[in-house]
Amino acid sequence: MTHSCHKPFVIWIVTTACLMNPVYTVPLLAESSPEPVTVSERFERANQSMQQADEAREREQWSAAAAGYHQALFYFEQLIHLNPDWQNTLVRFRYSYCNNQLQAMLQKSNQPAPLPSLPVPPSPPSAQARIRQAVDLIRSGDFARARPILVEGIQADPDAFEARFLLVAIDLQTNRLDDARFLADGLRFDHPRDPALHLLLAGMHLAEGDLVQSERLIRESIRLNPRLPAAQFNLAQLLLLQTPPQIKDARQAYQRSLRLGGTPHTPLEERLKATPAP
């Protein structure tokens, strides 16, 4: 298997739309709402779903929040695949944000995980305020301003998991691999059983062209939580990058992601059909 740099694939391996359990597929928007037909309408619908999900999360309505984030992911994914040149950085970040929030809502909804993550203590108010401010900037695609605010949040609370996680994600997207690696090592030490963190670390190694380590981390994420569709989906994508492509195993991984409640992904299905078996 060859090792070349696959930075374009870092986004999908860090976050995907395959975290969804079928129980949360009910959209928050009225069923009678017409399907968006323009890129701006689709973006507005995604933002509306994300905002409603945020509000439900603040009310601690975890299932409703999960449904909203899933609906937002649906529209953001359409934008990524149908309009890839339209505000690409902003759309991909909001896609990532909704995916991270969705996993958190599934955990709060008492979805079983054989090996749950270690409890993450709440950050002090000063750190929480900085994290909220940084998230608002990240949503608008302003990574340059968000990064120092997250650093301030970590200085206020060195154990703040969310701030550290977001900072690693920002550093990966802005090609600060040394900084991402340093922060990721600390997160891995403090939270060695967090499956989402393993996917983030897999994205870091993929950005460095290390497919072997990336695959190892994805498989470890699966071991930590065998019911996580995102890990199976990412494994399918990674197997297609290998030389030669592991088409049979990739198909099996994708089918497992669907059986676990992941949403069908047409681009991957087309690649699986088009990629010849070795």
Coordinates of C-alpha atoms in Angstrom, one line a residue:
M1 CA 0.0 0.0 0.0
T2 CA 1.4 3.4 -1.0
H3 CA 1.4 6.4 1.2
S4 CA 0.7 9.7 -0.5
C5 CA -0.8 12.9 1.0
H6 CA -4.6 12.8 0.9
K7 CA -5.5 16.2 2.4
P8 CA -8.7 16.6 0.3
F9 CA -10.1 13.6 2.2
V10 CA -9.4 14.9 5.7
I11 CA -12.8 16.6 6.1
W12 CA -14.8 13.4 5.4
I13 CA -12.7 11.3 7.8
V14 CA -13.1 13.8 10.6
T15 CA -16.8 14.3 10.3
T16 CA -19.5 12.5 8.2
A17 CA -23.2 12.4 8.0
C18 CA -23.4 8.7 9.0
L19 CA -23.8 9.2 12.7
M20 CA -27.5 9.2 12.5
N21 CA -29.8 6.6 14.1
P22 CA -33.1 6.2 12.3
V23 CA -35.1 7.3 15.4
Y24 CA -33.9 10.8 14.9
T25 CA -34.8 11.3 11.2
V26 CA -37.8 13.5 11.9
P27 CA -37.0 17.0 10.7
L28 CA -37.9 20.0 12.8
L29 CA -39.2 21.9 9.8
A30 CA -42.8 21.3 8.8
E31 CA -43.3 18.6 6.3
S32 CA -45.3 20.9 4.0
S33 CA -42.2 23.2 3.6
P34 CA -41.2 23.1 -0.1
E35 CA -37.9 21.5 -0.9
P36 CA -35.2 24.2 -1.6
V37 CA -34.4 24.7 -5.2
T38 CA -31.6 27.2 -5.2
V39 CA -28.2 27.1 -3.4
S40 CA -29.1 30.1 -1.2
E41 CA -32.4 28.5 -0.2
R42 CA -30.7 25.2 0.6
F43 CA -28.1 27.1 2.7
E44 CA -30.9 29.0 4.5
R45 CA -32.7 25.8 5.3
A46 CA -29.6 24.2 6.7
N47 CA -29.0 27.3 8.9
Q48 CA -32.6 27.3 10.1
S49 CA -32.4 23.6 11.0
M50 CA -29.0 24.2 12.8
Q51 CA -30.4 27.1 14.8
Q52 CA -33.5 25.2 15.8
A53 CA -31.3 22.3 16.9
D54 CA -29.1 24.7 19.0
E55 CA -32.2 26.1 20.7
A56 CA -33.5 22.5 21.4
R57 CA -30.1 21.7 22.8
E58 CA -30.2 24.7 25.1
R59 CA -33.6 23.5 26.4
E60 CA -31.9 20.0 26.9
Q61 CA -34.3 18.4 24.4
W62 CA -31.7 16.0 23.2
S63 CA -33.8 14.0 20.7
A64 CA -35.2 17.2 19.1
A65 CA -31.7 18.6 18.8
A66 CA -30.4 15.5 17.2
A67 CA -33.2 15.6 14.6
G68 CA -32.4 19.2 13.8
Y69 CA -28.7 18.6 13.4
H70 CA -29.4 15.6 11.2
Q71 CA -31.7 17.7 9.0
A72 CA -29.0 20.4 8.8
L73 CA -26.4 17.8 7.8
F74 CA -28.7 16.6 5.0
Y75 CA -28.8 20.1 3.4
F76 CA -25.1 20.9 4.1
E77 CA -24.1 17.6 2.5
Q78 CA -26.2 18.5 -0.6
L79 CA -24.3 21.8 -0.8
I80 CA -21.0 20.1 -0.6
H81 CA -21.8 17.6 -3.3
L82 CA -24.1 19.7 -5.6
N83 CA -22.5 23.1 -5.1
P84 CA -18.9 22.4 -4.1
D85 CA -17.5 25.8 -5.0
W86 CA -20.1 27.8 -3.1
Q87 CA -18.7 29.1 0.3
N88 CA -16.9 25.8 0.6
T89 CA -15.0 26.5 3.8
L90 CA -18.0 27.8 5.7
V91 CA -20.3 25.0 4.5
R92 CA -17.8 22.3 5.5
F93 CA -17.3 23.8 8.9
R94 CA -21.0 24.0 9.7
Y95 CA -21.3 20.4 8.4
S96 CA -18.5 19.5 10.9
Y97 CA -20.1 21.4 13.7
C98 CA -23.5 19.7 13.2
N99 CA -21.9 16.3 13.1
N100 CA -20.0 16.9 16.4
Q101 CA -23.2 18.2 18.0
L102 CA -25.2 15.3 16.7
Q103 CA -22.9 12.8 18.3
A104 CA -23.1 14.7 21.6
M105 CA -26.9 14.6 21.4
L106 CA -26.9 10.9 20.7
Q107 CA -24.8 10.3 23.8
K108 CA -27.0 12.5 25.9
S109 CA -30.0 10.6 24.6
N110 CA -28.6 7.5 26.3
Q111 CA -27.7 5.7 23.1
P112 CA -25.6 2.7 24.4
A113 CA -21.9 2.5 23.7
P114 CA -20.0 -0.5 24.9
L115 CA -17.0 1.6 26.0
P116 CA -18.1 5.1 26.7
S117 CA -15.7 8.0 26.9
L118 CA -14.4 9.2 30.2
P119 CA -16.6 11.9 31.8
V120 CA -15.6 15.4 30.6
P121 CA -15.9 17.9 33.5
P122 CA -17.6 21.2 32.6
S123 CA -15.4 24.1 31.8
P124 CA -15.5 27.2 34.0
P125 CA -17.8 30.0 32.9
S126 CA -14.9 32.1 31.4
A127 CA -13.8 29.2 29.2
Q128 CA -17.4 28.4 28.2
A129 CA -18.0 32.0 27.1
R130 CA -14.8 31.9 25.0
I131 CA -15.9 28.6 23.4
R132 CA -19.3 30.0 22.5
Q133 CA -17.7 33.1 21.0
A134 CA -15.2 31.0 19.0
V135 CA -18.0 28.7 17.7
D136 CA -19.9 31.7 16.4
L137 CA -16.7 32.8 14.5
I138 CA -16.1 29.3 13.2
R139 CA -19.6 29.1 11.9
S140 CA -18.9 32.2 9.8
G141 CA -15.6 30.6 8.6
D142 CA -13.4 33.1 10.5
F143 CA -10.8 30.6 11.7
A144 CA -8.1 33.2 12.1
R145 CA -10.1 35.0 14.8
A146 CA -11.5 31.9 16.4
R147 CA -8.2 30.3 17.1
P148 CA -6.8 32.8 19.6
I149 CA -10.1 32.8 21.4
L150 CA -9.9 29.0 21.8
V151 CA -6.4 29.4 23.0
E152 CA -7.6 31.8 25.7
G153 CA -10.3 29.3 26.6
I154 CA -7.7 26.6 27.1
Q155 CA -5.6 29.0 29.2
A156 CA -8.6 29.6 31.4
D157 CA -9.3 25.8 31.6
P158 CA -6.5 23.6 30.3
D159 CA -8.8 20.5 30.5
A160 CA -11.5 22.0 28.3
F161 CA -12.2 19.2 25.9
E162 CA -14.4 21.1 23.5
A163 CA -12.0 23.9 23.1
R164 CA -9.0 21.6 22.5
F165 CA -11.0 19.4 20.1
L166 CA -12.1 22.4 18.1
L167 CA -8.6 23.8 18.0
V168 CA -7.2 20.6 16.6
A169 CA -9.9 20.6 13.9
I170 CA -9.1 24.2 13.0
D171 CA -5.4 23.5 12.8
L172 CA -6.0 20.5 10.6
Q173 CA -8.1 22.6 8.2
T174 CA -5.5 25.4 8.1
N175 CA -2.6 23.1 7.6
R176 CA -1.0 23.7 11.0
L177 CA -0.1 20.0 11.4
D178 CA 2.6 20.4 14.0
D179 CA 0.2 22.4 16.3
A180 CA -2.6 19.9 15.7
R181 CA -0.3 17.0 16.5
F182 CA 0.8 18.6 19.8
L183 CA -2.7 19.3 20.9
A184 CA -4.0 15.9 19.7
D185 CA -1.4 14.1 21.8
G186 CA -2.7 15.7 24.9
L187 CA -6.3 14.9 24.1
R188 CA -5.4 11.3 23.3
F189 CA -3.7 11.0 26.7
D190 CA -6.7 12.5 28.6
H191 CA -9.5 10.8 26.6
P192 CA -8.1 7.5 25.3
R193 CA -11.5 5.9 24.8
D194 CA -13.3 8.7 22.9
P195 CA -14.4 7.3 19.5
A196 CA -14.9 10.8 17.9
L197 CA -11.4 11.8 19.0
H198 CA -10.1 8.7 17.3
L199 CA -11.7 9.8 14.0
L200 CA -10.2 13.2 14.4
L201 CA -6.8 11.7 14.9
A202 CA -7.3 9.5 11.9
G203 CA -7.9 12.7 9.9
M204 CA -4.7 14.1 11.2
H205 CA -2.7 11.1 10.1
L206 CA -4.5 11.0 6.7
A207 CA -3.4 14.6 6.2
E208 CA 0.1 13.4 6.7
G209 CA -0.3 10.6 4.2
D210 CA -0.2 7.9 6.8
L211 CA -3.0 5.6 5.7
V212 CA -1.8 2.7 7.9
Q213 CA -2.1 4.7 11.1
S214 CA -5.3 6.4 9.9
E215 CA -6.9 3.0 9.3
R216 CA -5.7 1.7 12.7
L217 CA -7.4 4.7 14.5
I218 CA -10.7 4.2 12.6
R219 CA -10.7 0.5 13.5
E220 CA -10.0 1.5 17.1
S221 CA -13.0 3.9 17.0
I222 CA -15.1 1.0 15.8
R223 CA -13.8 -1.2 18.7
L224 CA -14.7 1.6 21.2
N225 CA -18.2 2.0 19.7
P226 CA -19.2 -0.7 17.2
R227 CA -22.6 1.1 16.7
L228 CA -21.0 4.3 15.3
P229 CA -22.0 4.5 11.6
A230 CA -19.4 7.3 10.9
A231 CA -16.5 5.0 11.7
Q232 CA -17.7 2.4 9.2
F233 CA -18.4 5.0 6.6
N234 CA -14.9 6.5 7.0
L235 CA -13.4 3.0 6.9
A236 CA -15.1 2.4 3.5
Q237 CA -13.7 5.7 2.2
L238 CA -10.2 4.9 3.4
L239 CA -10.2 1.4 2.0
L240 CA -10.9 2.9 -1.5
L241 CA -7.7 5.0 -1.1
Q242 CA -5.5 2.0 -0.7
T243 CA -3.4 0.6 -3.6
P244 CA -5.0 -1.5 -4.8
P245 CA -8.4 -0.4 -3.6
Q246 CA -10.0 -2.9 -1.1
I247 CA -13.3 -2.8 -2.9
K248 CA -14.9 -5.8 -1.3
D249 CA -14.0 -4.7 2.3
A250 CA -15.1 -1.1 1.5
R251 CA -18.5 -2.3 0.3
Q252 CA -18.9 -4.4 3.4
A253 CA -18.0 -1.4 5.6
Y254 CA -20.4 0.9 3.8
Q255 CA -23.2 -1.7 4.2
R256 CA -22.5 -1.9 7.9
S257 CA -22.8 1.9 8.2
L258 CA -26.2 1.7 6.6
R259 CA -27.4 -1.1 8.8
L260 CA -26.3 0.9 11.8
G261 CA -28.5 3.8 10.7
G262 CA -26.2 5.8 8.5
T263 CA -27.7 7.7 5.6
P264 CA -27.1 6.5 2.1
H265 CA -24.3 8.4 0.3
T266 CA -24.7 8.5 -3.4
P267 CA -21.1 9.7 -4.3
L268 CA -19.6 6.8 -2.3
E269 CA -22.0 4.3 -3.8
E270 CA -21.0 5.5 -7.3
R271 CA -17.3 5.1 -6.4
L272 CA -18.0 1.6 -5.1
K273 CA -19.7 0.7 -8.3
A274 CA -17.0 2.3 -10.5
T275 CA -14.0 1.0 -8.7
P276 CA -12.9 -2.4 -10.2
A277 CA -12.1 -5.2 -7.8
P278 CA -8.4 -6.2 -7.7

